[in-house]
Short mmCIF file of C-alpha atoms in Angstrom, two decimals:
data_model
loop_
_atom_site.label_atom_id
_atom_site.label_comp_id
_atom_site.label_asym_id
_atom_site.label_seq_id
_atom_site.Cartn_x
_atom_site.Cartn_y
_atom_site.Cartn_z
CA MET A 376 0.00 0.00 0.00
CA ASN A 377 1.16 3.51 -0.76
CA GLU A 378 -1.71 5.91 -0.24
CA GLN A 379 -1.07 9.63 -0.45
CA ILE A 380 -4.15 11.48 0.70
CA LEU A 381 -4.59 15.22 0.63
CA ILE A 382 -7.55 16.68 2.51
CA ALA A 383 -8.31 20.38 2.14
CA GLY A 384 -10.98 22.80 3.22
CA PHE A 385 -11.40 25.86 5.33
CA GLY A 386 -10.41 26.11 8.97
CA GLY A 387 -13.15 24.73 11.21
CA GLN A 388 -14.34 22.01 8.83
CA GLY A 389 -12.36 19.41 10.70
CA VAL A 390 -9.90 18.70 7.93
CA LEU A 391 -6.95 18.08 10.26
CA SER A 392 -9.09 15.79 12.44
CA MET A 393 -10.13 13.72 9.42
CA GLY A 394 -6.48 13.23 8.57
CA LYS A 395 -5.58 12.34 12.12
CA MET A 396 -8.40 9.78 12.44
CA LEU A 397 -7.31 8.20 9.20
CA ALA A 398 -3.64 8.11 10.21
CA GLU A 399 -4.46 6.68 13.65
CA ALA A 400 -6.62 3.94 12.13
CA ALA A 401 -4.00 3.03 9.52
CA MET A 402 -1.32 2.92 12.22
CA ALA A 403 -3.56 0.66 14.32
CA GLU A 404 -3.69 -1.72 11.35
CA GLY A 405 0.10 -1.85 11.34
CA HIS A 406 0.92 0.55 8.50
CA GLU A 407 3.53 3.28 8.44
CA VAL A 408 1.87 6.69 8.43
CA SER A 409 2.68 10.37 8.36
CA TRP A 410 0.40 13.35 9.00
CA LEU A 411 1.60 16.74 7.86
CA PRO A 412 -0.61 19.79 8.36
CA SER A 413 -0.37 23.01 6.49
CA TYR A 414 0.29 25.62 9.10
CA GLY A 415 0.45 29.30 8.67
CA PRO A 416 -1.06 32.52 9.91
CA GLU A 417 -4.41 30.78 9.54
CA MET A 418 -7.67 30.89 11.45
CA ARG A 419 -11.28 29.75 11.31
CA GLY A 420 -12.48 30.47 7.80
CA GLY A 421 -8.95 30.44 6.35
CA THR A 422 -7.58 27.57 4.30
CA SER A 423 -6.39 24.36 5.86
CA ASN A 424 -5.01 21.15 4.46
CA VAL A 425 -3.32 17.99 5.59
CA SER A 426 -1.21 15.38 3.82
CA VAL A 427 -1.53 11.80 5.04
CA ASN A 428 0.77 9.05 3.81
CA ILE A 429 -0.08 5.41 4.46
CA SER A 430 2.43 2.82 3.37
CA ASP A 431 3.81 -0.61 4.11
CA LYS A 432 7.33 0.79 3.81
CA PRO A 433 9.04 3.60 5.73
CA ILE A 434 7.64 6.87 4.44
CA GLY A 435 9.99 9.15 2.51
CA ALA A 436 8.75 12.63 1.81
CA PRO A 437 5.77 13.48 4.02
CA ILE A 438 4.85 16.22 1.54
CA ILE A 439 2.55 15.19 -1.32
CA SER A 440 3.76 16.59 -4.64
CA PRO A 441 1.48 17.61 -7.53
CA GLY A 442 0.51 14.52 -9.50
CA ASP A 443 1.27 12.11 -6.67
CA ALA A 444 -1.92 12.12 -4.57
CA THR A 445 -3.89 8.87 -4.69
CA CYS A 446 -6.84 10.81 -3.31
CA VAL A 447 -7.80 14.44 -2.81
CA MET A 448 -10.80 15.35 -0.66
CA ALA A 449 -11.90 18.90 -1.43
CA MET A 450 -14.19 20.28 1.24
CA ASN A 451 -14.56 23.74 -0.34
CA LEU A 452 -14.14 25.45 -3.71
CA PRO A 453 -10.64 26.95 -3.22
CA SER A 454 -9.42 23.45 -2.32
CA LEU A 455 -10.84 21.96 -5.51
CA THR A 456 -9.27 24.72 -7.58
CA LYS A 457 -5.88 24.34 -5.92
CA PHE A 458 -5.59 20.58 -5.52
CA GLU A 459 -7.45 18.94 -8.43
CA SER A 460 -4.13 18.84 -10.30
CA PHE A 461 -2.48 16.98 -7.38
CA VAL A 462 -4.44 13.77 -8.07
CA LYS A 463 -2.38 11.22 -9.94
CA PRO A 464 -3.87 9.75 -13.13
CA GLY A 465 -6.32 7.04 -12.13
CA GLY A 466 -6.61 8.52 -8.65
CA LEU A 467 -9.64 9.58 -6.69
CA LEU A 468 -11.15 13.03 -6.19
CA LEU A 469 -13.94 13.53 -3.67
CA VAL A 470 -15.80 16.81 -3.93
CA ASN A 471 -18.04 18.26 -1.23
CA SER A 472 -20.87 19.12 -3.61
CA SER A 473 -22.99 20.67 -0.85
CA ILE A 474 -20.95 23.83 -1.06
CA ILE A 475 -18.97 23.34 -4.29
CA ASP A 476 -21.18 23.87 -7.33
CA LYS A 477 -18.31 23.58 -9.81
CA LYS A 478 -17.54 20.27 -11.49
CA ALA A 479 -14.09 18.78 -11.68
CA THR A 480 -12.37 19.21 -15.05
CA ARG A 481 -10.10 16.16 -15.08
CA THR A 482 -11.19 13.13 -17.11
CA ASP A 483 -8.29 10.82 -16.20
CA ILE A 484 -9.36 10.38 -12.59
CA THR A 485 -12.39 9.07 -10.70
CA VAL A 486 -14.52 11.87 -9.32
CA TYR A 487 -17.26 11.46 -6.70
CA TYR A 488 -19.53 14.18 -5.49
CA VAL A 489 -20.51 13.88 -1.85
CA LYS A 490 -23.17 16.15 -0.35
CA ALA A 491 -21.27 16.21 2.91
CA ASN A 492 -22.93 19.23 4.51
CA ASP A 493 -26.47 18.22 3.46
CA LEU A 494 -26.03 14.70 4.79
CA ALA A 495 -24.55 16.09 8.02
CA ASN A 496 -27.55 18.38 8.41
CA GLU A 497 -29.84 15.37 7.97
CA LEU A 498 -28.06 13.85 10.97
CA GLY A 499 -28.79 17.02 12.87
CA ASN A 500 -25.17 18.08 13.27
CA PRO A 501 -23.49 20.08 10.51
CA LYS A 502 -20.10 19.54 12.16
CA THR A 503 -20.12 15.90 11.04
CA ALA A 504 -19.62 16.83 7.37
CA ASN A 505 -15.97 15.78 7.72
CA MET A 506 -16.93 12.28 8.92
CA ILE A 507 -19.44 11.98 6.07
CA MET A 508 -16.63 12.69 3.63
CA LEU A 509 -14.27 10.32 5.42
CA GLY A 510 -16.94 7.59 5.33
CA ALA A 511 -17.32 8.08 1.58
CA TYR A 512 -13.55 7.88 1.13
CA LEU A 513 -13.25 4.67 3.14
CA GLU A 514 -16.07 3.11 1.12
CA LYS A 515 -14.27 3.94 -2.13
CA ALA A 516 -10.65 3.37 -1.17
CA LYS A 517 -10.97 0.58 1.45
CA VAL A 518 -7.73 1.77 3.04
CA VAL A 519 -8.74 0.82 6.58
CA LYS A 520 -11.55 -1.33 7.90
CA PRO A 521 -14.66 0.48 9.17
CA GLU A 522 -14.28 -1.37 12.50
CA THR A 523 -10.81 0.08 12.98
CA MET A 524 -12.18 3.56 12.37
CA LEU A 525 -14.91 2.93 14.93
CA ASP A 526 -12.26 1.92 17.45
CA GLN A 527 -10.62 5.27 16.81
CA LEU A 528 -13.92 7.08 17.41
CA ARG A 529 -14.24 5.25 20.71
CA ALA A 530 -10.67 6.12 21.63
CA VAL A 531 -11.19 9.80 20.82
CA PHE A 532 -14.66 10.38 22.25
CA GLY A 533 -15.47 7.24 24.25
CA ALA A 534 -14.77 8.18 27.83
CA LYS A 535 -15.69 11.84 27.84
CA LYS A 536 -18.39 12.15 25.18
CA PRO A 537 -19.92 8.73 24.43
CA GLN A 538 -22.83 10.35 22.58
CA LEU A 539 -20.37 11.61 19.96
CA VAL A 540 -19.24 8.07 19.14
CA GLU A 541 -22.69 7.16 17.88
CA LEU A 542 -23.12 10.46 16.05
CA ASN A 543 -19.81 10.13 14.23
CA GLU A 544 -20.38 6.44 13.57
CA ASN A 545 -23.68 7.33 11.91
CA ALA A 546 -21.92 10.03 9.89
CA LEU A 547 -19.27 7.57 8.66
CA LYS A 548 -21.99 5.09 7.68
CA LYS A 549 -24.08 7.71 5.95
CA GLY A 550 -21.06 8.87 4.00
CA ALA A 551 -20.19 5.29 3.07
CA ASP A 552 -23.76 4.57 1.95
CA SER A 553 -23.78 7.68 -0.22
CA ALA A 554 -20.72 6.40 -2.06
CA LYS A 555 -21.98 2.87 -2.65
CA MET B 416 5.60 1.32 25.15
CA ALA B 417 3.49 0.77 22.02
CA ARG B 418 3.78 3.06 19.04
CA VAL B 419 1.65 6.18 19.32
CA LEU B 420 0.94 8.87 16.77
CA MET B 421 2.66 12.00 18.03
CA LYS B 422 3.50 15.44 16.78
CA GLY B 423 7.26 15.96 16.43
CA ASN B 424 7.42 18.80 18.93
CA GLU B 425 5.51 16.82 21.56
CA ALA B 426 7.50 13.65 20.97
CA ILE B 427 10.76 15.57 21.39
CA ALA B 428 9.56 16.84 24.76
CA GLU B 429 8.41 13.38 25.90
CA ALA B 430 11.72 11.86 24.78
CA ALA B 431 13.60 14.50 26.78
CA ILE B 432 11.66 13.52 29.89
CA ALA B 433 12.46 9.86 29.22
CA ALA B 434 16.14 10.90 28.97
CA GLY B 435 15.98 12.35 32.46
CA CYS B 436 15.36 16.00 31.64
CA ARG B 437 13.54 17.63 34.55
CA PHE B 438 14.07 21.32 33.85
CA PHE B 439 12.79 23.20 30.82
CA PHE B 440 13.03 26.91 30.18
CA GLY B 441 11.55 28.39 27.05
CA TYR B 442 9.59 31.01 25.27
CA PRO B 443 6.95 30.33 22.61
CA ILE B 444 7.66 30.77 18.92
CA THR B 445 6.14 29.05 15.89
CA PRO B 446 6.81 26.32 14.74
CA GLN B 447 8.13 24.91 18.05
CA SER B 448 5.51 26.22 20.51
CA GLU B 449 4.18 22.72 21.21
CA VAL B 450 7.51 21.91 22.88
CA PRO B 451 6.99 24.33 25.80
CA GLU B 452 3.26 23.65 25.76
CA TYR B 453 3.83 19.92 26.21
CA PHE B 454 6.46 20.44 28.93
CA SER B 455 4.08 22.76 30.79
CA ILE B 456 1.68 19.81 31.14
CA ARG B 457 4.18 17.00 31.65
CA MET B 458 6.87 18.52 33.88
CA PRO B 459 4.57 18.91 36.91
CA GLU B 460 3.47 15.28 36.42
CA VAL B 461 7.04 13.98 36.66
CA GLY B 462 8.19 16.30 39.44
CA GLY B 463 10.06 18.51 37.00
CA THR B 464 10.13 22.23 36.45
CA PHE B 465 8.73 24.17 33.52
CA VAL B 466 9.35 27.88 33.25
CA GLN B 467 8.00 30.10 30.53
CA ALA B 468 10.62 32.81 30.73
CA GLU B 469 10.05 36.47 29.88
CA SER B 470 12.30 36.16 26.83
CA GLU B 471 14.63 33.79 25.00
CA VAL B 472 17.62 35.49 26.63
CA ALA B 473 16.17 34.83 30.08
CA ALA B 474 15.36 31.22 29.16
CA VAL B 475 18.89 30.38 28.04
CA ASN B 476 20.39 31.94 31.16
CA MET B 477 17.97 29.96 33.33
CA LEU B 478 19.24 26.89 31.51
CA TYR B 479 22.83 27.97 32.28
CA GLY B 480 22.00 28.32 35.96
CA ALA B 481 20.02 25.09 36.34
CA ALA B 482 22.41 22.97 34.28
CA GLY B 483 25.28 24.40 36.34
CA THR B 484 23.97 22.35 39.25
CA GLY B 485 24.39 19.16 37.24
CA VAL B 486 20.72 18.46 36.51
CA ARG B 487 19.49 17.51 33.05
CA ALA B 488 17.97 20.65 31.56
CA MET B 489 17.09 22.02 28.14
CA THR B 490 15.63 24.88 26.17
CA SER B 491 14.09 25.06 22.71
CA SER B 492 13.25 27.71 20.18
CA SER B 493 13.02 28.44 16.49
CA SER B 494 15.40 30.44 14.32
CA PRO B 495 14.95 34.11 15.40
CA GLY B 496 14.45 33.02 18.98
CA PHE B 497 17.44 30.75 18.73
CA SER B 498 19.63 33.64 17.58
CA LEU B 499 18.72 35.42 20.82
CA LYS B 500 20.04 32.46 22.81
CA GLN B 501 23.49 32.47 21.21
CA GLU B 502 25.24 34.58 23.85
CA GLY B 503 24.06 32.26 26.60
CA ILE B 504 25.00 29.16 24.65
CA SER B 505 28.53 30.53 24.17
CA TYR B 506 28.77 31.07 27.96
CA ILE B 507 27.50 27.54 28.65
CA ALA B 508 29.99 26.09 26.17
CA CYS B 509 32.86 28.03 27.77
CA ALA B 510 31.82 27.07 31.30
CA GLU B 511 31.64 23.43 30.12
CA ILE B 512 28.14 22.89 31.43
CA PRO B 513 26.19 19.97 29.92
CA ALA B 514 23.00 21.25 28.31
CA VAL B 515 20.64 20.40 25.47
CA VAL B 516 19.14 22.92 23.07
CA VAL B 517 16.57 22.38 20.32
CA ASN B 518 16.16 24.51 17.20
CA ILE B 519 13.08 23.82 15.08
CA MET B 520 14.13 25.93 12.09
CA ARG B 521 11.91 28.36 10.23
CA GLY B 522 12.60 30.67 7.31
CA GLY B 523 15.00 33.58 7.67
CA PRO B 524 16.83 35.90 7.81
CA GLY B 525 15.14 38.32 10.15
CA LEU B 526 11.77 37.33 11.49
CA GLY B 527 11.45 35.42 8.22
CA SER B 528 8.52 33.05 7.88
CA ILE B 529 6.95 30.48 10.16
CA GLN B 530 7.38 27.72 7.58
CA ALA B 531 10.16 25.14 7.70
CA SER B 532 13.71 25.87 6.52
CA GLN B 533 17.30 24.64 6.87
CA ALA B 534 18.95 28.04 6.75
CA ASP B 535 20.42 27.87 10.28
CA TYR B 536 22.96 25.26 9.19
CA PHE B 537 25.95 27.59 9.51
CA GLN B 538 24.75 28.87 12.88
CA ALA B 539 24.30 25.33 14.17
CA THR B 540 27.47 23.77 12.83
CA LYS B 541 30.08 26.51 12.97
CA GLY B 542 29.60 27.64 16.55
CA GLY B 543 26.72 30.06 16.44
CA GLY B 544 27.69 32.60 19.06
CA HIS B 545 31.01 34.33 19.69
CA GLY B 546 34.28 32.59 20.39
CA ASP B 547 35.76 29.22 19.48
CA TYR B 548 33.24 26.60 20.42
CA ARG B 549 31.13 23.89 18.85
CA LEU B 550 27.84 22.22 19.54
CA LEU B 551 27.31 18.50 19.08
CA VAL B 552 24.49 18.77 16.53
CA TYR B 553 22.02 15.99 15.73
CA ALA B 554 19.78 16.42 12.68
CA PRO B 555 16.99 13.80 12.79
CA ALA B 556 14.98 12.93 9.67
CA SER B 557 12.02 11.33 11.43
CA ILE B 558 10.19 11.79 14.70
CA GLN B 559 11.37 8.38 15.92
CA GLU B 560 14.94 9.33 15.17
CA ALA B 561 14.47 12.68 16.93
CA CYS B 562 13.32 10.82 20.06
CA ASP B 563 16.17 8.32 19.94
CA LEU B 564 18.71 11.09 19.38
CA MET B 565 17.31 13.09 22.29
CA ALA B 566 18.56 10.36 24.65
CA THR B 567 21.96 10.41 22.91
CA ALA B 568 22.09 14.22 23.05
CA PHE B 569 21.56 14.27 26.82
CA ASP B 570 24.02 11.46 27.42
CA ARG B 571 26.81 12.99 25.32
CA SER B 572 26.29 16.46 26.78
CA GLN B 573 26.91 14.93 30.22
CA LYS B 574 29.78 12.77 29.03
CA TYR B 575 31.69 15.58 27.33
CA ARG B 576 30.29 18.49 29.36
CA CYS B 577 29.24 20.13 26.12
CA VAL B 578 26.11 21.60 24.58
CA SER B 579 24.18 19.14 22.41
CA MET B 580 21.65 20.32 19.90
CA ILE B 581 18.70 18.79 18.14
CA LEU B 582 18.37 20.55 14.78
CA GLY B 583 14.96 20.02 13.19
CA ASP B 584 12.72 22.06 10.96
CA GLY B 585 9.11 23.15 11.07
CA MET B 586 8.09 20.08 9.14
CA LEU B 587 9.57 17.71 11.71
CA GLY B 588 8.05 19.75 14.53
CA GLN B 589 4.56 19.98 13.07
CA MET B 590 4.09 16.56 11.51
CA MET B 591 2.83 13.41 13.24
CA GLU B 592 4.32 9.95 12.90
CA PRO B 593 4.12 6.73 14.87
CA VAL B 594 6.72 6.83 17.60
CA GLU B 595 7.89 4.67 20.44
CA ILE B 596 9.41 6.55 23.36
CA LYS B 597 11.93 4.00 24.56
CA PRO B 598 13.01 3.74 28.17
CA VAL B 599 16.43 5.32 28.67
CA GLU B 600 19.06 4.13 31.08
CA VAL B 601 20.24 7.44 32.49
CA LYS B 602 23.97 7.10 33.03
CA GLN B 603 25.55 9.14 35.79
CA TYR B 604 28.82 10.88 35.01
CA ASP B 605 31.23 12.59 37.40
CA ASN B 606 29.60 15.84 38.41
CA SER B 607 32.08 17.12 40.95
CA TRP B 608 32.14 20.31 38.84
CA ALA B 609 28.46 21.03 39.61
CA THR B 610 27.52 23.85 41.99
CA VAL B 611 25.42 21.95 44.50
CA GLY B 612 26.54 23.65 47.73
CA TRP B 613 29.80 23.58 49.64
CA ALA B 614 28.63 23.26 53.23
CA ASP B 615 30.79 20.28 54.17
CA LYS B 616 33.85 21.47 52.20
CA SER B 617 34.60 17.83 51.38
CA ARG B 618 35.70 18.57 47.83
CA PRO B 619 37.29 21.44 45.92
CA ARG B 620 34.98 24.38 45.47
CA ALA B 621 32.93 24.21 42.25
CA VAL B 622 32.67 27.44 40.29
CA VAL B 623 30.68 28.05 37.12
CA ASN B 624 32.50 30.70 35.15
CA SER B 625 33.14 31.83 31.59
CA LEU B 626 35.36 34.83 32.35
CA TYR B 627 39.10 34.22 32.05
CA ILE B 628 40.88 37.55 32.06
CA THR B 629 44.49 36.46 31.61
CA HIS B 630 46.02 35.10 28.40
CA GLU B 631 47.25 32.08 30.28
CA GLU B 632 43.89 31.15 31.75
CA LEU B 633 41.85 31.75 28.58
CA GLY B 634 44.50 29.99 26.51
CA ALA B 635 44.28 26.94 28.74
CA VAL B 636 40.49 26.91 28.59
CA ASN B 637 40.52 27.13 24.80
CA LYS B 638 43.08 24.33 24.54
CA ARG B 639 40.92 22.16 26.74
CA LEU B 640 37.81 22.95 24.69
CA GLN B 641 39.56 22.21 21.39
CA ALA B 642 40.87 18.90 22.72
CA LYS B 643 37.33 18.03 23.72
CA TYR B 644 35.93 18.93 20.27
CA LYS B 645 38.66 16.83 18.68
CA GLU B 646 37.59 13.88 20.81
CA ILE B 647 33.93 14.45 19.88
CA ALA B 648 34.83 14.67 16.19
CA ALA B 649 36.73 11.38 16.48
CA ASN B 650 34.00 9.49 18.35
CA GLU B 651 30.57 10.91 17.67
CA VAL B 652 30.07 11.13 13.90
CA MET B 653 26.76 9.59 12.84
CA VAL B 654 25.77 9.13 9.20
CA GLU B 655 23.36 7.11 7.09
CA GLU B 656 24.80 5.78 3.84
CA PHE B 657 21.87 4.74 1.68
CA ASN B 658 22.07 2.81 -1.60
CA MET B 659 25.83 3.36 -1.73
CA ASP B 660 26.68 0.18 -3.68
CA GLN B 661 28.51 1.56 -6.74
CA PRO B 662 26.27 4.60 -7.28
CA GLU B 663 26.71 6.80 -10.32
CA PHE B 664 25.86 9.93 -8.38
CA VAL B 665 25.59 10.72 -4.68
CA ILE B 666 23.01 13.02 -3.13
CA VAL B 667 23.90 14.67 0.18
CA ALA B 668 21.05 15.99 2.31
CA PHE B 669 20.07 16.08 5.98
CA GLY B 670 16.86 16.02 8.01
CA THR B 671 13.48 16.05 6.28
CA VAL B 672 15.10 16.98 2.95
CA ALA B 673 16.94 13.65 2.98
CA ARG B 674 13.55 11.92 3.06
CA ILE B 675 12.47 13.78 -0.05
CA ALA B 676 15.80 12.83 -1.62
CA LYS B 677 15.14 9.16 -0.83
CA ASN B 678 11.97 9.34 -2.93
CA ALA B 679 14.09 10.79 -5.73
CA VAL B 680 16.59 7.92 -5.37
CA ALA B 681 13.70 5.44 -5.75
CA LYS B 682 12.33 7.25 -8.82
CA LEU B 683 15.80 7.32 -10.41
CA LYS B 684 16.20 3.60 -9.77
CA GLU B 685 13.01 3.02 -11.81
CA GLN B 686 14.76 4.82 -14.67
CA GLY B 687 17.81 2.61 -14.27
CA ILE B 688 20.00 5.29 -12.67
CA ASN B 689 21.79 4.22 -9.52
CA VAL B 690 22.07 7.12 -7.09
CA GLY B 691 23.24 6.92 -3.49
CA LEU B 692 22.44 9.15 -0.54
CA ILE B 693 24.72 10.29 2.25
CA ARG B 694 22.67 11.67 5.13
CA PRO B 695 24.67 13.30 7.90
CA ILE B 696 22.90 12.51 11.19
CA THR B 697 25.40 14.61 13.10
CA VAL B 698 25.96 17.78 11.09
CA TRP B 699 28.73 18.65 13.55
CA PRO B 700 30.86 16.64 13.69
CA PHE B 701 30.32 16.31 9.94
CA PRO B 702 30.84 12.90 8.28
CA TYR B 703 33.65 14.09 6.01
CA CYS B 704 35.00 10.52 5.99
CA SER B 705 31.87 9.23 4.21
CA LEU B 706 32.30 11.85 1.49
CA GLU B 707 36.00 11.11 1.12
CA LYS B 708 35.17 7.43 0.74
CA ALA B 709 32.42 8.12 -1.82
CA ALA B 710 34.62 10.54 -3.77
CA ALA B 711 37.19 7.78 -4.10
CA MET B 712 34.68 5.34 -5.65
CA ASN B 713 35.26 4.82 -9.37
CA SER B 714 31.54 4.56 -10.09
CA VAL B 715 30.76 8.01 -8.63
CA LYS B 716 30.69 10.76 -11.25
CA GLY B 717 29.55 13.58 -9.02
CA PHE B 718 27.69 14.82 -5.99
CA LEU B 719 24.45 16.74 -5.62
CA THR B 720 23.84 18.62 -2.39
CA VAL B 721 20.17 19.24 -1.70
CA GLU B 722 19.35 21.83 0.93
CA VAL B 723 16.69 24.43 1.80
CA SER B 724 19.24 27.20 2.23
CA ALA B 725 21.44 29.28 -0.04
CA GLY B 726 24.46 26.97 -0.16
CA GLN B 727 25.49 26.15 3.39
CA LEU B 728 25.61 22.34 3.58
CA VAL B 729 27.39 22.30 0.21
CA GLU B 730 30.47 23.93 1.78
CA ASP B 731 30.98 20.93 4.05
CA VAL B 732 30.30 18.56 1.17
CA ARG B 733 33.02 20.29 -0.87
CA LEU B 734 35.44 20.02 2.06
CA GLY B 735 34.75 16.28 2.22
CA VAL B 736 34.96 15.66 -1.53
CA ASN B 737 38.05 17.88 -1.65
CA GLY B 738 37.97 18.57 -5.36
CA LYS B 739 38.09 14.91 -6.38
CA LYS B 740 34.68 14.97 -8.07
CA PRO B 741 32.25 17.72 -9.13
CA VAL B 742 29.86 18.93 -6.40
CA GLU B 743 26.64 20.61 -7.54
CA LEU B 744 23.99 22.37 -5.52
CA HIS B 745 20.24 21.90 -5.72
CA ASN B 746 18.77 24.36 -3.31
CA THR B 747 15.49 26.09 -2.65
CA LEU B 748 14.96 29.28 -0.72
CA GLY B 749 12.28 30.93 1.34
CA SER B 750 10.86 27.84 3.02
CA VAL B 751 10.04 26.18 -0.31
CA TYR B 752 10.89 22.47 -0.19
CA PRO B 753 12.08 20.59 -3.26
CA THR B 754 9.95 17.83 -4.78
CA PRO B 755 11.41 14.42 -5.61
CA ASP B 756 10.85 15.16 -9.32
CA GLU B 757 12.88 18.36 -9.14
CA ILE B 758 15.78 16.43 -7.57
CA VAL B 759 15.43 13.78 -10.29
CA GLU B 760 15.68 16.58 -12.90
CA SER B 761 18.90 17.86 -11.34
CA ILE B 762 20.47 14.40 -11.40
CA LEU B 763 19.40 13.93 -15.04
CA ALA B 764 20.97 17.31 -15.85
CA LEU B 765 24.23 16.17 -14.22
CA LYS B 766 24.12 12.92 -16.18
CA GLY B 767 23.43 14.71 -19.46
CA ARG B 768 26.32 17.10 -19.00
CA LYS B 769 29.07 14.57 -19.66
#
């Protein structure tokens, strides 16, 4: 396995958390991982992205270069504009079509449109849009098992906020179902 | 301990605690602020002391004072903040106090940027502050290596009574990787030099000092320091030689940049071009011997130094190669990191030149 996943959106959408959950789950399944955030003079509403590498070998560059990403998840329009070109031919592009009305232009990649915000609203919590998107990604890419991701949810929220485990579990499932 | 996913800055702090560090003095600056933040939580839990000083200058002098009592202590900062600490580090080096310092480099000069950079190479490897002194400088390429080297840095600083440094960049500080913080056997060295009180007068009085007014005294101190650096240079070089079986070209890079270079080595292999990598793990003492050895290999046509600075590392590479083979520079400036493809291009350009 050599997955290079780039997740981008605006600050507050939970982009870094998505990446961390994914990296934690992949590590739990015995893979090598790296998680590299963009960091800058950024704030809520600014841009945010994270590069996650998952591999069976030691990871070289933690940065994902243009044309190397096996998957890009674009949570907002500036992210689609900036990172569509990063997907390698044959790779996967997931677009949050709730708030991005533009279509992808590439024809050499697989593009899925996920209504992440709408589906999150249906669950009653707009903050779960990130887990909807992550659920869709896991359904498509099968990088880690859903059970492993649930273990991560329990590890993150279990003791302090058990109600959030169920909420996020539902969001992952809803996202996965939308991508089936 | 099982592997956990940790941010570089936090892992460095946890590894320092495992290495016996119980005193931290610092001042926040991006991209290393998680180091003091983490210590502020953990030090009280392990009976240690965390002080957020009023400035970098204060922090380094607190380190001087605490370390002068023989305890394991450290400070950390990032480039502009690290410049402010140079006077204190020079004093600590002269007084021969064991201490550990961490620089998580960002772009410069001046206040620069908050993004990663390697432009403090000269400062780290050639002394840094005033006077003739050296730091023992470790440049990890991964978070695991940073943690392992933290234990070595503390041990060697005690062994040689010198200042050890962990030289990382914003990428290493900000990224997360799986890491195992290994238990460290904290070795005790003679600390009769430490200022721990003189109530019973059972030993010669210990004095921490860096002022030697007479030629004779300062001359003797400098001779002692240089002898010590010679010993360190002889014993403490660490280097990774990667894919060095009859390579056509050799890339030299340290830290996170060496990881990017490894991707380039793999891509070049796919094209049938055999390229090796020499990664200095200690950037002082520098592994000149590895470069000498590589320069003497018949297969090697030339060297490519890859660095995120204006041509600093390349000077040491040229000293090692000593004119025997061409040494080219692939560098990027202003916190821009090279891609593997760009490094591949540079190697192809070297190959095409003949």
